[in-house]
Amino acid sequence: MGIMIKGVKLCPLRQIVNPKGDLWHVYKSSDDGFCGFGEVYLTQVNYGEIKGWKKHMRHVLNIVVVSGRIKFVIYDDREDSTTHGMYEEYVLSPNDNYMRLVVPPGVWMAFCGLDNTMNMLLDLIPELHDPQESLNKDITNFRYDFNL
């Protein structure tokens, strides 16, 4: 490798292989050059596959689909919520519905890949990933038809 410009660094990033779609870490608050957030990551979901259900207890999710089309389903089981027991569905894509989806703590979320191409999302979370911070349930634990 040649001379690198002062301040430029090559930082190895972690890839987590998953049969439903891989995850690539992009940036963590513990990385050199931290910019004031917890973590940004990319995750892929294969066509017709469903990832979920997951509920974060502290994290606010800020999700942007960067490739393909992804259907997100949100379920509210918070007893004190005015939307308790309700589902809501969003289909996001960089081509025809490019938006950031903000998901508060305490609600369940699942998502599925809708395109035969790569379906990938970026998520920014306010702190480092902590597997103890979230709950996971199998897709069959919820009565929801993804209409795939």
XYZ file of N, CA, C and O in Angstrom:
592
model
N 0.841 -1.171 0.000
C 0.000 0.000 0.000
C 0.888 1.236 0.000
O 1.910 1.279 0.654
N 0.472 2.260 -0.744
C 1.241 3.493 -0.835
C 1.006 4.391 0.365
O 0.383 4.008 1.356
N 1.519 5.588 0.269
C 1.366 6.576 1.330
C -0.095 7.007 1.404
O -0.728 7.262 0.378
N -0.619 7.091 2.617
C -1.995 7.552 2.808
C -1.967 9.011 3.239
O -1.086 9.443 3.963
N -2.912 9.785 2.794
C -3.044 11.182 3.177
C -3.217 11.251 4.689
O -3.944 10.445 5.279
N -2.616 12.220 5.336
C -2.694 12.369 6.779
C -4.144 12.389 7.238
O -4.972 13.121 6.697
N -4.443 11.587 8.244
C -5.793 11.502 8.800
C -6.670 10.447 8.152
O -7.697 10.093 8.705
N -6.281 9.956 6.992
C -7.049 8.897 6.327
C -6.653 7.566 6.932
O -5.468 7.294 7.150
N -7.634 6.739 7.254
C -7.391 5.421 7.849
C -8.244 4.390 7.144
O -9.339 4.703 6.678
N -7.760 3.182 7.081
C -8.573 2.046 6.636
C -9.006 1.294 7.881
O -8.165 0.819 8.637
N -10.283 1.216 8.114
C -10.834 0.555 9.294
C -11.598 -0.689 8.855
O -12.552 -0.580 8.089
N -11.196 -1.847 9.327
C -11.941 -3.055 8.963
C -13.365 -2.986 9.514
O -13.602 -2.523 10.621
N -14.311 -3.430 8.700
C -15.710 -3.454 9.094
C -16.195 -4.891 9.166
O -15.736 -5.754 8.430
N -17.159 -5.131 10.017
C -17.668 -6.475 10.249
C -18.866 -6.767 9.340
O -19.744 -5.932 9.160
N -18.877 -7.956 8.767
C -20.030 -8.455 8.001
C -20.592 -9.658 8.736
O -19.852 -10.565 9.121
N -21.905 -9.663 8.956
C -22.572 -10.783 9.623
C -23.391 -11.519 8.568
O -24.310 -10.958 7.983
N -23.034 -12.759 8.315
C -23.710 -13.570 7.302
C -25.001 -14.131 7.896
O -25.022 -14.632 9.017
N -26.089 -13.978 7.132
C -27.404 -14.451 7.547
C -28.076 -15.056 6.315
O -28.076 -14.425 5.263
N -28.630 -16.249 6.414
C -29.249 -16.867 5.233
C -30.404 -16.059 4.649
O -30.738 -16.211 3.487
N -31.001 -15.167 5.418
C -32.086 -14.333 4.908
C -31.567 -13.018 4.345
O -32.332 -12.246 3.788
N -30.286 -12.754 4.487
C -29.683 -11.510 4.015
C -28.606 -11.051 4.984
O -28.783 -11.150 6.188
N -27.507 -10.572 4.451
C -26.359 -10.194 5.266
C -26.492 -8.808 5.871
O -27.301 -7.992 5.428
N -25.661 -8.529 6.891
C -25.601 -7.234 7.549
C -24.172 -6.719 7.482
O -23.241 -7.471 7.741
N -24.016 -5.448 7.079
C -22.696 -4.823 7.025
C -22.672 -3.647 7.989
O -23.475 -2.717 7.849
N -21.737 -3.678 8.947
C -21.576 -2.521 9.835
C -20.958 -1.387 9.037
O -20.102 -1.609 8.191
N -21.368 -0.163 9.306
C -20.860 1.009 8.609
C -20.112 1.916 9.565
O -19.004 2.346 9.286
N -20.716 2.226 10.726
C -20.119 3.195 11.639
C -20.664 3.007 13.032
O -21.862 2.830 13.194
N -19.780 3.046 14.023
C -20.184 2.942 15.426
C -19.672 4.157 16.188
O -18.679 4.760 15.823
N -20.330 4.471 17.283
C -19.880 5.611 18.085
C -18.511 5.362 18.696
O -17.828 6.300 19.076
N -18.087 4.119 18.765
C -16.761 3.801 19.304
C -15.655 3.901 18.252
O -14.481 3.789 18.580
N -16.031 4.125 16.987
C -15.044 4.279 15.919
C -14.306 5.602 16.041
O -14.843 6.595 16.543
N -13.083 5.635 15.529
C -12.317 6.872 15.452
C -13.095 7.868 14.587
O -13.571 7.521 13.515
N -13.275 9.082 15.069
C -14.030 10.081 14.311
C -15.516 10.078 14.606
O -16.305 10.587 13.823
N -15.916 9.555 15.747
C -17.325 9.518 16.163
C -18.009 10.865 15.927
O -17.478 11.906 16.271
N -19.217 10.832 15.325
C -19.935 12.060 14.943
C -21.182 12.334 15.773
O -22.003 13.150 15.363
N -21.375 11.655 16.889
C -22.486 11.996 17.761
C -23.698 11.100 17.693
O -24.759 11.499 18.128
N -23.585 9.911 17.162
C -24.679 8.948 17.188
C -24.129 7.608 17.665
O -22.932 7.477 17.866
N -24.998 6.623 17.839
C -24.570 5.331 18.362
C -24.033 4.381 17.316
O -22.913 3.896 17.434
N -24.799 4.113 16.270
C -24.370 3.139 15.271
C -25.220 3.284 14.011
O -26.413 3.569 14.088
N -24.596 3.075 12.872
C -25.289 2.977 11.599
C -24.946 1.610 11.031
O -23.793 1.186 11.072
N -25.947 0.904 10.530
C -25.677 -0.372 9.875
C -26.564 -0.546 8.663
O -27.587 0.117 8.522
N -26.148 -1.444 7.770
C -26.927 -1.853 6.602
C -27.349 -3.292 6.820
O -26.573 -4.094 7.335
N -28.563 -3.621 6.423
C -28.988 -5.016 6.445
C -29.756 -5.325 5.163
O -30.478 -4.484 4.644
N -29.545 -6.535 4.667
C -30.172 -6.987 3.435
C -31.240 -8.008 3.784
O -31.072 -8.808 4.710
N -32.352 -7.983 3.060
C -33.372 -9.016 3.208
C -33.666 -9.552 1.810
O -33.961 -8.798 0.891
N -33.535 -10.854 1.658
C -33.734 -11.481 0.357
C -35.205 -11.429 -0.061
O -36.108 -11.354 0.779
N -35.424 -11.513 -1.358
C -36.766 -11.503 -1.929
C -37.625 -12.580 -1.262
O -37.240 -13.744 -1.182
N -38.790 -12.189 -0.763
C -39.731 -13.137 -0.171
C -39.404 -13.568 1.243
O -40.193 -14.282 1.858
N -38.269 -13.171 1.786
C -37.898 -13.528 3.160
C -38.437 -12.470 4.115
O -38.554 -11.297 3.767
N -38.742 -12.903 5.342
C -39.228 -11.997 6.375
C -38.262 -12.032 7.544
O -37.901 -13.113 8.019
N -37.848 -10.855 7.992
C -37.037 -10.726 9.200
C -37.907 -10.092 10.270
O -38.552 -9.073 10.051
N -37.916 -10.645 11.429
C -38.725 -10.126 12.531
C -39.324 -11.302 13.263
O -39.091 -12.448 12.896
N -40.007 -11.000 14.226
C -40.410 -9.747 14.826
C -39.377 -9.326 15.863
O -38.835 -10.153 16.574
N -39.192 -8.003 15.967
C -38.221 -7.455 16.904
C -38.802 -6.207 17.544
O -39.460 -5.409 16.891
N -38.554 -6.073 18.852
C -38.983 -4.885 19.590
C -37.780 -4.352 20.352
O -37.170 -5.063 21.145
N -37.449 -3.084 20.100
C -36.371 -2.418 20.833
C -36.961 -1.744 22.065
O -38.018 -1.124 21.998
N -36.251 -1.854 23.169
C -36.730 -1.290 24.426
C -36.272 0.155 24.624
O -36.951 0.920 25.293
N -35.101 0.534 24.065
C -34.571 1.894 24.208
C -34.338 2.583 22.872
O -34.469 3.790 22.783
N -33.977 1.838 21.846
C -33.584 2.435 20.573
C -34.752 3.028 19.800
O -35.799 2.401 19.675
N -34.523 4.209 19.260
C -35.380 4.760 18.212
C -34.695 4.379 16.906
O -33.510 4.653 16.718
N -35.404 3.718 15.999
C -34.834 3.322 14.716
C -35.085 4.425 13.700
O -36.161 5.011 13.669
N -34.086 4.699 12.890
C -34.194 5.657 11.783
C -33.780 4.908 10.533
O -32.597 4.731 10.265
N -34.757 4.443 9.752
C -34.521 3.497 8.666
C -34.733 4.161 7.318
O -35.732 4.842 7.100
N -33.788 3.892 6.404
C -33.895 4.328 5.012
C -33.565 3.129 4.135
O -32.543 2.475 4.340
N -34.437 2.825 3.181
C -34.143 1.743 2.228
C -33.204 2.306 1.173
O -33.502 3.312 0.541
N -32.048 1.656 0.995
C -31.043 2.145 0.052
C -30.996 1.337 -1.238
O -30.382 1.765 -2.216
N -31.671 0.177 -1.271
C -31.696 -0.641 -2.481
C -32.917 -1.554 -2.446
O -33.255 -2.109 -1.397
N -33.582 -1.705 -3.588
C -34.740 -2.590 -3.679
C -35.997 -1.967 -3.109
O -36.145 -0.742 -3.056
N -36.919 -2.826 -2.682
C -38.172 -2.404 -2.048
C -38.388 -3.277 -0.833
O -38.263 -4.503 -0.914
N -38.731 -2.654 0.281
C -38.919 -3.390 1.531
C -40.252 -2.990 2.150
O -40.577 -1.815 2.238
N -41.011 -4.009 2.566
C -42.263 -3.782 3.298
C -41.970 -3.885 4.793
O -41.400 -4.878 5.260
N -42.372 -2.854 5.547
C -42.229 -2.817 6.996
C -43.606 -2.939 7.615
O -44.548 -2.288 7.166
N -43.716 -3.746 8.654
C -44.961 -3.876 9.394
C -44.655 -3.564 10.857
O -43.732 -4.135 11.440
N -45.442 -2.649 11.428
C -45.284 -2.226 12.812
C -46.509 -2.705 13.583
O -47.641 -2.559 13.112
N -46.273 -3.278 14.772
C -47.374 -3.692 15.642
C -47.201 -3.058 17.019
O -46.132 -3.129 17.616
N -48.246 -2.447 17.520
C -48.208 -1.747 18.803
C -48.879 -2.589 19.881
O -50.097 -2.756 19.875
N -48.083 -3.118 20.810
C -48.655 -3.861 21.929
C -48.489 -3.119 23.256
O -48.681 -3.701 24.321
N -48.210 -1.825 23.191
C -48.062 -1.026 24.408
C -49.442 -0.775 25.008
O -50.314 -0.181 24.372
N -49.639 -1.239 26.225
C -50.949 -1.163 26.900
C -51.480 0.261 27.017
O -52.679 0.482 26.920
N -50.607 1.239 27.226
C -51.046 2.615 27.451
C -51.145 3.443 26.163
O -51.383 4.639 26.207
N -51.003 2.794 25.018
C -51.003 3.504 23.742
C -52.409 3.615 23.155
O -53.202 2.673 23.238
N -52.683 4.751 22.518
C -53.975 4.919 21.846
C -54.095 4.049 20.600
O -55.190 3.871 20.066
N -52.974 3.515 20.115
C -52.998 2.629 18.951
C -52.716 1.173 19.347
O -52.325 0.363 18.507
N -52.928 0.844 20.623
C -52.694 -0.522 21.114
C -53.453 -1.534 20.260
O -54.625 -1.346 19.934
N -52.751 -2.595 19.854
C -53.368 -3.664 19.076
C -53.429 -3.421 17.583
O -53.920 -4.261 16.840
N -52.917 -2.279 17.121
C -52.996 -1.946 15.695
C -51.703 -2.297 14.962
O -50.620 -2.230 15.524
N -51.864 -2.651 13.674
C -50.756 -2.860 12.748
C -50.707 -1.691 11.776
O -51.744 -1.128 11.424
N -49.502 -1.371 11.319
C -49.350 -0.382 10.257
C -48.270 -0.878 9.310
O -47.299 -1.479 9.724
N -48.458 -0.627 8.014
C -47.584 -1.160 6.970
C -47.063 -0.029 6.098
O -47.807 0.884 5.748
N -45.773 -0.128 5.741
C -45.137 0.852 4.858
C -44.283 0.104 3.857
O -43.579 -0.837 4.229
N -44.296 0.522 2.592
C -43.388 0.001 1.581
C -42.476 1.151 1.182
O -42.953 2.192 0.713
N -41.178 0.962 1.396
C -40.198 2.002 1.099
C -39.228 1.534 0.033
O -38.910 0.348 -0.052
N -38.760 2.478 -0.778
C -37.824 2.207 -1.860
C -37.112 3.505 -2.217
O -37.730 4.566 -2.150
N -35.861 3.433 -2.640
C -35.204 4.661 -3.090
C -35.759 5.159 -4.419
O -35.570 6.314 -4.786
N -36.490 4.320 -5.148
C -36.995 4.680 -6.469
C -38.366 5.341 -6.455
O -38.628 6.223 -7.266
N -39.266 4.892 -5.569
C -40.625 5.437 -5.644
C -41.226 5.851 -4.304
O -42.324 6.389 -4.284
N -40.567 5.617 -3.197
C -41.071 6.060 -1.896
C -39.883 6.222 -0.955
O -39.746 5.500 0.031
N -39.029 7.182 -1.265
C -37.784 7.385 -0.531
C -38.051 8.256 0.688
O -38.227 9.466 0.572
N -38.115 7.611 1.863
C -38.398 8.301 3.112
C -37.623 7.637 4.235
O -37.211 6.496 4.110
N -37.477 8.377 5.316
C -36.899 7.805 6.533
C -38.058 7.360 7.411
O -38.982 8.122 7.672
N -37.999 6.107 7.869
C -39.002 5.562 8.779
C -38.450 5.632 10.196
O -37.398 5.061 10.478
N -39.113 6.366 11.076
C -38.711 6.489 12.473
C -39.607 5.568 13.289
O -40.831 5.692 13.258
N -39.015 4.616 13.997
C -39.762 3.636 14.784
C -39.403 3.841 16.258
O -38.240 3.709 16.627
N -40.386 4.161 17.113
C -40.092 4.402 18.522
C -39.814 3.101 19.273
O -40.192 2.026 18.815
N -39.213 3.212 20.447
C -39.029 2.018 21.277
C -40.378 1.458 21.711
O -41.370 2.186 21.801
N -40.396 0.161 21.967
C -41.573 -0.460 22.551
C -42.597 -1.002 21.587
O -43.625 -1.523 22.009
N -42.358 -0.882 20.263
C -43.271 -1.472 19.286
C -42.537 -2.566 18.514
O -41.317 -2.545 18.389
N -43.297 -3.516 18.008
C -42.735 -4.634 17.248
C -42.610 -4.254 15.779
O -43.450 -3.535 15.251
N -41.575 -4.775 15.123
C -41.396 -4.529 13.703
C -40.897 -5.799 13.020
O -40.088 -6.546 13.576
N -41.394 -6.011 11.800
C -40.892 -7.056 10.909
C -40.821 -6.442 9.521
O -41.494 -5.450 9.232
N -39.980 -7.015 8.646
C -39.893 -6.492 7.287
C -39.531 -7.600 6.330
O -38.985 -8.629 6.716
N -39.893 -7.384 5.050
C -39.635 -8.405 4.037
C -39.161 -7.752 2.744
O -39.509 -6.616 2.436
N -38.362 -8.509 1.984
C -37.852 -8.055 0.700
C -38.882 -8.256 -0.399
O -39.448 -9.345 -0.527
N -39.123 -7.223 -1.199
C -40.144 -7.288 -2.246
C -39.568 -7.365 -3.655
O -40.298 -7.702 -4.583
N -38.312 -6.996 -3.859
C -37.704 -7.018 -5.195
C -36.808 -8.231 -5.373
O -36.190 -8.708 -4.415
N -36.720 -8.694 -6.616
C -35.797 -9.784 -6.947
C -34.346 -9.311 -6.944
O -33.441 -10.114 -7.052
N -34.149 -7.992 -6.877
C -32.799 -7.435 -6.779
C -32.420 -7.367 -5.297
O -33.129 -7.882 -4.440
N -31.325 -6.704 -4.982
C -30.902 -6.571 -3.596
C -31.831 -5.612 -2.853
O -32.075 -4.501 -3.288
N -32.364 -6.045 -1.718
C -33.188 -5.225 -0.832
C -32.336 -4.906 0.388
O -31.988 -5.800 1.151
N -31.976 -3.631 0.545
C -31.078 -3.272 1.631
C -31.550 -2.004 2.315
O -31.998 -1.071 1.662
N -31.440 -1.994 3.643
C -31.779 -0.806 4.407
C -30.596 -0.358 5.246
O -29.710 -1.142 5.549
N -30.623 0.916 5.582
C -29.660 1.522 6.479
C -30.422 1.920 7.729
O -31.526 2.442 7.644
N -29.840 1.649 8.895
C -30.464 2.024 10.154
C -29.465 2.760 11.024
O -28.322 2.318 11.177
N -29.879 3.887 11.567
C -29.087 4.655 12.505
C -29.737 4.512 13.872
O -30.919 4.808 14.027
N -28.958 4.028 14.838
C -29.474 3.865 16.194
C -28.674 4.746 17.153
O -27.527 5.084 16.872
N -29.255 5.134 18.279
C -28.636 6.128 19.147
C -27.537 5.620 20.069
O -26.912 6.413 20.755
N -27.326 4.313 20.124
C -26.275 3.765 20.968
C -25.745 2.499 20.312
O -26.324 2.001 19.357
N -24.645 1.973 20.819
C -24.085 0.739 20.274
C -25.075 -0.410 20.399
O -25.845 -0.482 21.364
N -25.042 -1.322 19.421
C -25.917 -2.495 19.452
C -25.700 -3.271 20.748
O -24.580 -3.507 21.174
N -26.792 -3.629 21.378
C -26.772 -4.414 22.607
C -27.840 -5.485 22.473
O -29.036 -5.171 22.490
N -27.460 -6.761 22.327
C -28.472 -7.803 22.137
C -29.441 -7.931 23.307
O -30.533 -8.458 23.147
N -29.087 -7.422 24.477
C -29.972 -7.468 25.637
C -31.041 -6.370 25.594
O -31.980 -6.380 26.378
N -30.883 -5.405 24.672
C -31.769 -4.246 24.581
C -33.063 -4.548 23.825
O -34.020 -3.790 23.909
N -33.112 -5.642 23.102
C -34.279 -5.932 22.265
C -34.835 -7.315 22.542
O -34.168 -8.180 23.110
N -36.088 -7.503 22.120
C -36.758 -8.798 22.199
C -37.003 -9.290 20.784
O -37.275 -8.493 19.885
N -36.932 -10.596 20.581
C -37.195 -11.206 19.278
C -38.261 -12.286 19.429
O -38.259 -13.017 20.411
N -39.158 -12.358 18.445
C -40.155 -13.421 18.397
C -40.217 -13.958 16.974
O -40.035 -13.212 16.018
N -40.513 -15.234 16.852
C -40.675 -15.860 15.545
C -41.853 -15.237 14.809
O -42.835 -14.801 15.425
N -41.763 -15.215 13.499
C -42.783 -14.604 12.655
C -44.170 -15.211 12.902
O -45.191 -14.537 12.767
N -44.232 -16.469 13.307
C -45.520 -17.140 13.535
C -46.214 -16.685 14.822
O -47.371 -17.037 15.037
N -45.544 -15.915 15.675
C -46.146 -15.443 16.923
C -47.130 -14.301 16.724
O -47.783 -13.882 17.675
N -47.213 -13.761 15.504
C -48.105 -12.643 15.219
C -49.065 -13.046 14.106
O -48.680 -13.733 13.173
N -50.294 -12.580 14.201
C -51.304 -12.877 13.178
C -51.279 -11.768 12.136
O -52.077 -10.833 12.204
N -50.360 -11.903 11.197
C -50.257 -10.891 10.138
C -49.897 -11.587 8.838
O -48.966 -12.392 8.798
N -50.604 -11.281 7.769
C -50.348 -11.861 6.453
C -49.551 -10.857 5.630
O -50.046 -9.781 5.305
N -48.323 -11.201 5.294
C -47.462 -10.309 4.517
C -47.831 -10.286 3.031
O -47.273 -9.512 2.281
N -48.759 -11.123 2.590
C -49.220 -11.149 1.192
C -48.065 -11.231 0.210
O -47.970 -10.442 -0.717
N -47.190 -12.179 0.399
C -46.044 -12.315 -0.510
C -46.372 -13.176 -1.695
O -47.014 -14.107 -1.700
